[in-house]
Amino acid sequence: LAECGCIAEPSAAFYVAETLMGMHYLHTKRILHRDIKPSNVLIAESGHIKLADFGLSTSMMQHKKCGTLPYVAPEVLRDGSASEALDHWAVGVLLYELVAGEPPFRGDTPKQMLANILETPLDVRPLSPVAASLIRSLLTVDHHLRLGASGIEEIQAHAFIWCQCVAER
């Protein structure tokens, strides 16, 4: 990403789909990654994703405020809530950064960035309509309404993942 700035949507869909599968495995073991971001999503020689840096990973039972700005979910910032939804949020930020070339939430200071995560409307102008739809659904502030709240299948079935990954084959 540092070299190319952004990647094509079909490639982003493939990498995000594989990231979701890795996260889902962790979630079935009741583990939250808590730090999904480009530097922790590695591309192996085989072209497949490997999740890295489990230093912030915790049990789903642990409530704590941790993560890397700007990838931290609003509920973590507010009260340290712990659920799969916080990793889904981070995937939304990751996807935005992959296709737009920059994270959706920025700020000159950590305080400003926190305020932007909690209050700033998402700018989806640089995205295709289908990418914008998935990202909006993953970056829903209310984690109960966030895509994936009823299971990872909701995210996997989204047209962006489904159509782009099929087109990539």
PDB file of C-alpha atoms in Angstrom:
ATOM      1  CA  LEU A   1       0.000   0.000   0.000  1.00  0.00           C
ATOM      2  CA  ALA A   2       2.859   2.357   0.791  1.00  0.00           C
ATOM      3  CA  GLU A   3       4.225   1.757  -2.709  1.00  0.00           C
ATOM      4  CA  CYS A   4       1.042   1.822  -4.790  1.00  0.00           C
ATOM      5  CA  GLY A   5      -1.330   3.994  -2.717  1.00  0.00           C
ATOM      6  CA  CYS A   6      -4.405   1.854  -3.335  1.00  0.00           C
ATOM      7  CA  ILE A   7      -5.443  -1.354  -5.058  1.00  0.00           C
ATOM      8  CA  ALA A   8      -8.186  -2.329  -7.500  1.00  0.00           C
ATOM      9  CA  GLU A   9     -11.507  -3.285  -5.978  1.00  0.00           C
ATOM     10  CA  PRO A  10     -11.432  -6.954  -7.124  1.00  0.00           C
ATOM     11  CA  SER A  11      -8.078  -7.439  -5.380  1.00  0.00           C
ATOM     12  CA  ALA A  12      -9.302  -5.580  -2.295  1.00  0.00           C
ATOM     13  CA  ALA A  13     -12.387  -7.809  -2.175  1.00  0.00           C
ATOM     14  CA  PHE A  14     -10.210 -10.928  -2.318  1.00  0.00           C
ATOM     15  CA  TYR A  15      -7.901  -9.736   0.463  1.00  0.00           C
ATOM     16  CA  VAL A  16     -10.798  -8.599   2.635  1.00  0.00           C
ATOM     17  CA  ALA A  17     -12.621 -11.918   2.104  1.00  0.00           C
ATOM     18  CA  GLU A  18      -9.524 -13.794   3.247  1.00  0.00           C
ATOM     19  CA  THR A  19      -9.055 -11.428   6.190  1.00  0.00           C
ATOM     20  CA  LEU A  20     -12.655 -12.116   7.201  1.00  0.00           C
ATOM     21  CA  MET A  21     -12.026 -15.859   7.083  1.00  0.00           C
ATOM     22  CA  GLY A  22      -8.999 -15.518   9.357  1.00  0.00           C
ATOM     23  CA  MET A  23     -10.944 -13.324  11.756  1.00  0.00           C
ATOM     24  CA  HIS A  24     -13.852 -15.743  11.713  1.00  0.00           C
ATOM     25  CA  TYR A  25     -11.542 -18.556  12.772  1.00  0.00           C
ATOM     26  CA  LEU A  26     -10.355 -16.428  15.702  1.00  0.00           C
ATOM     27  CA  HIS A  27     -13.940 -15.530  16.575  1.00  0.00           C
ATOM     28  CA  THR A  28     -14.955 -19.218  16.679  1.00  0.00           C
ATOM     29  CA  LYS A  29     -12.219 -19.592  19.331  1.00  0.00           C
ATOM     30  CA  ARG A  30     -13.717 -16.569  21.182  1.00  0.00           C
ATOM     31  CA  ILE A  31     -10.685 -14.399  20.363  1.00  0.00           C
ATOM     32  CA  LEU A  32     -10.792 -10.829  19.048  1.00  0.00           C
ATOM     33  CA  HIS A  33      -7.828  -9.636  16.985  1.00  0.00           C
ATOM     34  CA  ARG A  34      -8.391  -5.979  18.002  1.00  0.00           C
ATOM     35  CA  ASP A  35      -5.735  -4.596  15.653  1.00  0.00           C
ATOM     36  CA  ILE A  36      -6.743  -5.260  12.045  1.00  0.00           C
ATOM     37  CA  LYS A  37      -4.883  -2.725   9.892  1.00  0.00           C
ATOM     38  CA  PRO A  38      -2.779  -2.865   6.713  1.00  0.00           C
ATOM     39  CA  SER A  39       0.494  -3.600   8.519  1.00  0.00           C
ATOM     40  CA  ASN A  40      -1.099  -6.605  10.257  1.00  0.00           C
ATOM     41  CA  VAL A  41      -2.625  -8.106   7.110  1.00  0.00           C
ATOM     42  CA  LEU A  42       0.273  -9.703   5.281  1.00  0.00           C
ATOM     43  CA  ILE A  43       0.302 -11.130   1.774  1.00  0.00           C
ATOM     44  CA  ALA A  44       2.231 -14.402   1.654  1.00  0.00           C
ATOM     45  CA  GLU A  45       4.259 -15.578  -1.336  1.00  0.00           C
ATOM     46  CA  SER A  46       1.264 -17.711  -2.273  1.00  0.00           C
ATOM     47  CA  GLY A  47      -0.822 -14.537  -2.637  1.00  0.00           C
ATOM     48  CA  HIS A  48      -2.998 -15.403   0.354  1.00  0.00           C
ATOM     49  CA  ILE A  49      -3.509 -13.393   3.516  1.00  0.00           C
ATOM     50  CA  LYS A  50      -1.843 -14.058   6.849  1.00  0.00           C
ATOM     51  CA  LEU A  51      -2.963 -12.146   9.918  1.00  0.00           C
ATOM     52  CA  ALA A  52      -0.110 -10.882  12.076  1.00  0.00           C
ATOM     53  CA  ASP A  53       0.592  -9.140  15.386  1.00  0.00           C
ATOM     54  CA  PHE A  54      -1.675 -10.662  17.978  1.00  0.00           C
ATOM     55  CA  GLY A  55      -0.263  -8.447  20.732  1.00  0.00           C
ATOM     56  CA  LEU A  56      -3.639  -6.775  21.400  1.00  0.00           C
ATOM     57  CA  SER A  57      -5.747  -9.911  20.880  1.00  0.00           C
ATOM     58  CA  THR A  58      -7.995 -10.819  23.785  1.00  0.00           C
ATOM     59  CA  SER A  59     -10.789 -13.076  24.828  1.00  0.00           C
ATOM     60  CA  MET A  60     -14.239 -11.785  23.928  1.00  0.00           C
ATOM     61  CA  MET A  61     -14.879 -11.576  27.656  1.00  0.00           C
ATOM     62  CA  GLN A  62     -12.321  -8.817  28.173  1.00  0.00           C
ATOM     63  CA  HIS A  63     -13.529  -5.255  27.887  1.00  0.00           C
ATOM     64  CA  LYS A  64     -10.717  -2.788  27.374  1.00  0.00           C
ATOM     65  CA  LYS A  65      -9.889   0.233  25.319  1.00  0.00           C
ATOM     66  CA  CYS A  66      -7.107  -0.698  22.933  1.00  0.00           C
ATOM     67  CA  GLY A  67      -6.286  -0.710  19.254  1.00  0.00           C
ATOM     68  CA  THR A  68      -4.660   1.554  16.703  1.00  0.00           C
ATOM     69  CA  LEU A  69      -6.273   4.799  15.689  1.00  0.00           C
ATOM     70  CA  PRO A  70      -7.963   5.186  13.156  1.00  0.00           C
ATOM     71  CA  TYR A  71      -9.047   1.504  13.147  1.00  0.00           C
ATOM     72  CA  VAL A  72     -10.684   1.436  16.599  1.00  0.00           C
ATOM     73  CA  ALA A  73     -14.450   0.936  16.680  1.00  0.00           C
ATOM     74  CA  PRO A  74     -16.640   3.579  18.361  1.00  0.00           C
ATOM     75  CA  GLU A  75     -17.896   1.183  21.033  1.00  0.00           C
ATOM     76  CA  VAL A  76     -14.324   0.495  22.129  1.00  0.00           C
ATOM     77  CA  LEU A  77     -13.671   4.224  22.382  1.00  0.00           C
ATOM     78  CA  ARG A  78     -16.836   4.764  24.404  1.00  0.00           C
ATOM     79  CA  ASP A  79     -16.738   1.925  26.925  1.00  0.00           C
ATOM     80  CA  GLY A  80     -14.331  -0.789  25.808  1.00  0.00           C
ATOM     81  CA  SER A  81     -17.145  -3.082  24.610  1.00  0.00           C
ATOM     82  CA  ALA A  82     -15.931  -6.382  23.198  1.00  0.00           C
ATOM     83  CA  SER A  83     -17.592  -8.297  20.358  1.00  0.00           C
ATOM     84  CA  GLU A  84     -16.819  -9.487  16.849  1.00  0.00           C
ATOM     85  CA  ALA A  85     -18.230  -6.151  15.669  1.00  0.00           C
ATOM     86  CA  LEU A  86     -15.043  -4.304  16.631  1.00  0.00           C
ATOM     87  CA  ASP A  87     -13.035  -6.445  14.193  1.00  0.00           C
ATOM     88  CA  HIS A  88     -15.722  -5.946  11.521  1.00  0.00           C
ATOM     89  CA  TRP A  89     -15.370  -2.169  11.955  1.00  0.00           C
ATOM     90  CA  ALA A  90     -11.615  -2.444  11.452  1.00  0.00           C
ATOM     91  CA  VAL A  91     -12.182  -4.436   8.248  1.00  0.00           C
ATOM     92  CA  GLY A  92     -14.379  -1.589   6.994  1.00  0.00           C
ATOM     93  CA  VAL A  93     -11.579   0.890   7.675  1.00  0.00           C
ATOM     94  CA  LEU A  94      -9.070  -1.485   6.045  1.00  0.00           C
ATOM     95  CA  LEU A  95     -11.222  -1.852   2.936  1.00  0.00           C
ATOM     96  CA  TYR A  96     -11.671   1.912   2.647  1.00  0.00           C
ATOM     97  CA  GLU A  97      -7.921   2.407   2.891  1.00  0.00           C
ATOM     98  CA  LEU A  98      -7.210  -0.337   0.345  1.00  0.00           C
ATOM     99  CA  VAL A  99      -9.459   1.192  -2.332  1.00  0.00           C
ATOM    100  CA  ALA A 100      -9.216   4.919  -1.502  1.00  0.00           C
ATOM    101  CA  GLY A 101      -5.547   5.054  -0.533  1.00  0.00           C
ATOM    102  CA  GLU A 102      -6.102   6.636   2.887  1.00  0.00           C
ATOM    103  CA  PRO A 103      -8.066   5.852   6.049  1.00  0.00           C
ATOM    104  CA  PRO A 104     -11.586   7.296   6.263  1.00  0.00           C
ATOM    105  CA  PHE A 105     -10.984   9.010   9.609  1.00  0.00           C
ATOM    106  CA  ARG A 106      -8.151  11.456  10.092  1.00  0.00           C
ATOM    107  CA  GLY A 107      -7.142  14.180  12.504  1.00  0.00           C
ATOM    108  CA  ASP A 108      -4.176  16.328  13.461  1.00  0.00           C
ATOM    109  CA  THR A 109      -4.356  15.094  17.057  1.00  0.00           C
ATOM    110  CA  PRO A 110      -5.560  11.851  18.652  1.00  0.00           C
ATOM    111  CA  LYS A 111      -8.452  13.798  20.230  1.00  0.00           C
ATOM    112  CA  GLN A 112      -9.525  15.128  16.826  1.00  0.00           C
ATOM    113  CA  MET A 113      -9.293  11.658  15.281  1.00  0.00           C
ATOM    114  CA  LEU A 114     -11.431  10.197  18.091  1.00  0.00           C
ATOM    115  CA  ALA A 115     -14.047  12.877  17.487  1.00  0.00           C
ATOM    116  CA  ASN A 116     -13.986  12.148  13.738  1.00  0.00           C
ATOM    117  CA  ILE A 117     -14.496   8.411  14.298  1.00  0.00           C
ATOM    118  CA  LEU A 118     -17.481   9.084  16.552  1.00  0.00           C
ATOM    119  CA  GLU A 119     -19.096  11.977  14.680  1.00  0.00           C
ATOM    120  CA  THR A 120     -17.882  12.566  11.121  1.00  0.00           C
ATOM    121  CA  PRO A 121     -20.020  11.328   8.230  1.00  0.00           C
ATOM    122  CA  LEU A 122     -18.194   8.956   5.927  1.00  0.00           C
ATOM    123  CA  ASP A 123     -16.984  10.385   2.604  1.00  0.00           C
ATOM    124  CA  VAL A 124     -17.568   7.629   0.036  1.00  0.00           C
ATOM    125  CA  ARG A 125     -17.079   9.757  -3.096  1.00  0.00           C
ATOM    126  CA  PRO A 126     -13.847   8.007  -4.128  1.00  0.00           C
ATOM    127  CA  LEU A 127     -15.549   4.576  -4.033  1.00  0.00           C
ATOM    128  CA  SER A 128     -17.765   2.588  -6.372  1.00  0.00           C
ATOM    129  CA  PRO A 129     -21.391   2.329  -5.210  1.00  0.00           C
ATOM    130  CA  VAL A 130     -21.022  -1.340  -4.224  1.00  0.00           C
ATOM    131  CA  ALA A 131     -17.794  -0.690  -2.260  1.00  0.00           C
ATOM    132  CA  ALA A 132     -19.430   2.319  -0.593  1.00  0.00           C
ATOM    133  CA  SER A 133     -22.403   0.163   0.406  1.00  0.00           C
ATOM    134  CA  LEU A 134     -20.228  -2.439   2.131  1.00  0.00           C
ATOM    135  CA  ILE A 135     -18.024   0.126   3.830  1.00  0.00           C
ATOM    136  CA  ARG A 136     -21.030   2.117   5.111  1.00  0.00           C
ATOM    137  CA  SER A 137     -22.496  -1.125   6.473  1.00  0.00           C
ATOM    138  CA  LEU A 138     -19.247  -2.061   8.238  1.00  0.00           C
ATOM    139  CA  LEU A 139     -18.679   1.457   9.566  1.00  0.00           C
ATOM    140  CA  THR A 140     -22.095   1.772  11.173  1.00  0.00           C
ATOM    141  CA  VAL A 141     -21.499   3.431  14.547  1.00  0.00           C
ATOM    142  CA  ASP A 142     -24.104   1.304  16.363  1.00  0.00           C
ATOM    143  CA  HIS A 143     -22.422  -2.091  16.578  1.00  0.00           C
ATOM    144  CA  HIS A 144     -25.810  -3.826  16.944  1.00  0.00           C
ATOM    145  CA  LEU A 145     -26.738  -2.561  13.459  1.00  0.00           C
ATOM    146  CA  ARG A 146     -23.314  -3.112  11.879  1.00  0.00           C
ATOM    147  CA  LEU A 147     -23.106  -5.645   9.052  1.00  0.00           C
ATOM    148  CA  GLY A 148     -21.990  -8.938  10.557  1.00  0.00           C
ATOM    149  CA  ALA A 149     -23.997  -8.520  13.760  1.00  0.00           C
ATOM    150  CA  SER A 150     -25.963 -11.641  12.814  1.00  0.00           C
ATOM    151  CA  GLY A 151     -22.895 -13.513  11.603  1.00  0.00           C
ATOM    152  CA  ILE A 152     -20.003 -13.246   9.197  1.00  0.00           C
ATOM    153  CA  GLU A 153     -22.188 -14.679   6.438  1.00  0.00           C
ATOM    154  CA  GLU A 154     -23.859 -11.261   6.162  1.00  0.00           C
ATOM    155  CA  ILE A 155     -20.554  -9.710   5.173  1.00  0.00           C
ATOM    156  CA  GLN A 156     -19.501 -12.579   2.908  1.00  0.00           C
ATOM    157  CA  ALA A 157     -22.828 -12.381   1.051  1.00  0.00           C
ATOM    158  CA  HIS A 158     -22.504  -8.655   0.314  1.00  0.00           C
ATOM    159  CA  ALA A 159     -22.359  -7.931  -3.427  1.00  0.00           C
ATOM    160  CA  PHE A 160     -18.912  -6.323  -3.152  1.00  0.00           C
ATOM    161  CA  ILE A 161     -17.314  -9.472  -1.756  1.00  0.00           C
ATOM    162  CA  TRP A 162     -19.399 -11.919  -3.749  1.00  0.00           C
ATOM    163  CA  CYS A 163     -19.280 -10.240  -7.180  1.00  0.00           C
ATOM    164  CA  GLN A 164     -15.710  -8.971  -7.003  1.00  0.00           C
ATOM    165  CA  CYS A 165     -14.273 -12.299  -5.825  1.00  0.00           C
ATOM    166  CA  VAL A 166     -16.184 -14.189  -8.528  1.00  0.00           C
ATOM    167  CA  ALA A 167     -14.957 -11.664 -11.138  1.00  0.00           C
ATOM    168  CA  GLU A 168     -11.371 -12.168  -9.885  1.00  0.00           C
ATOM    169  CA  ARG A 169     -11.542 -15.899 -10.682  1.00  0.00           C
TER     170      ARG A 169
END
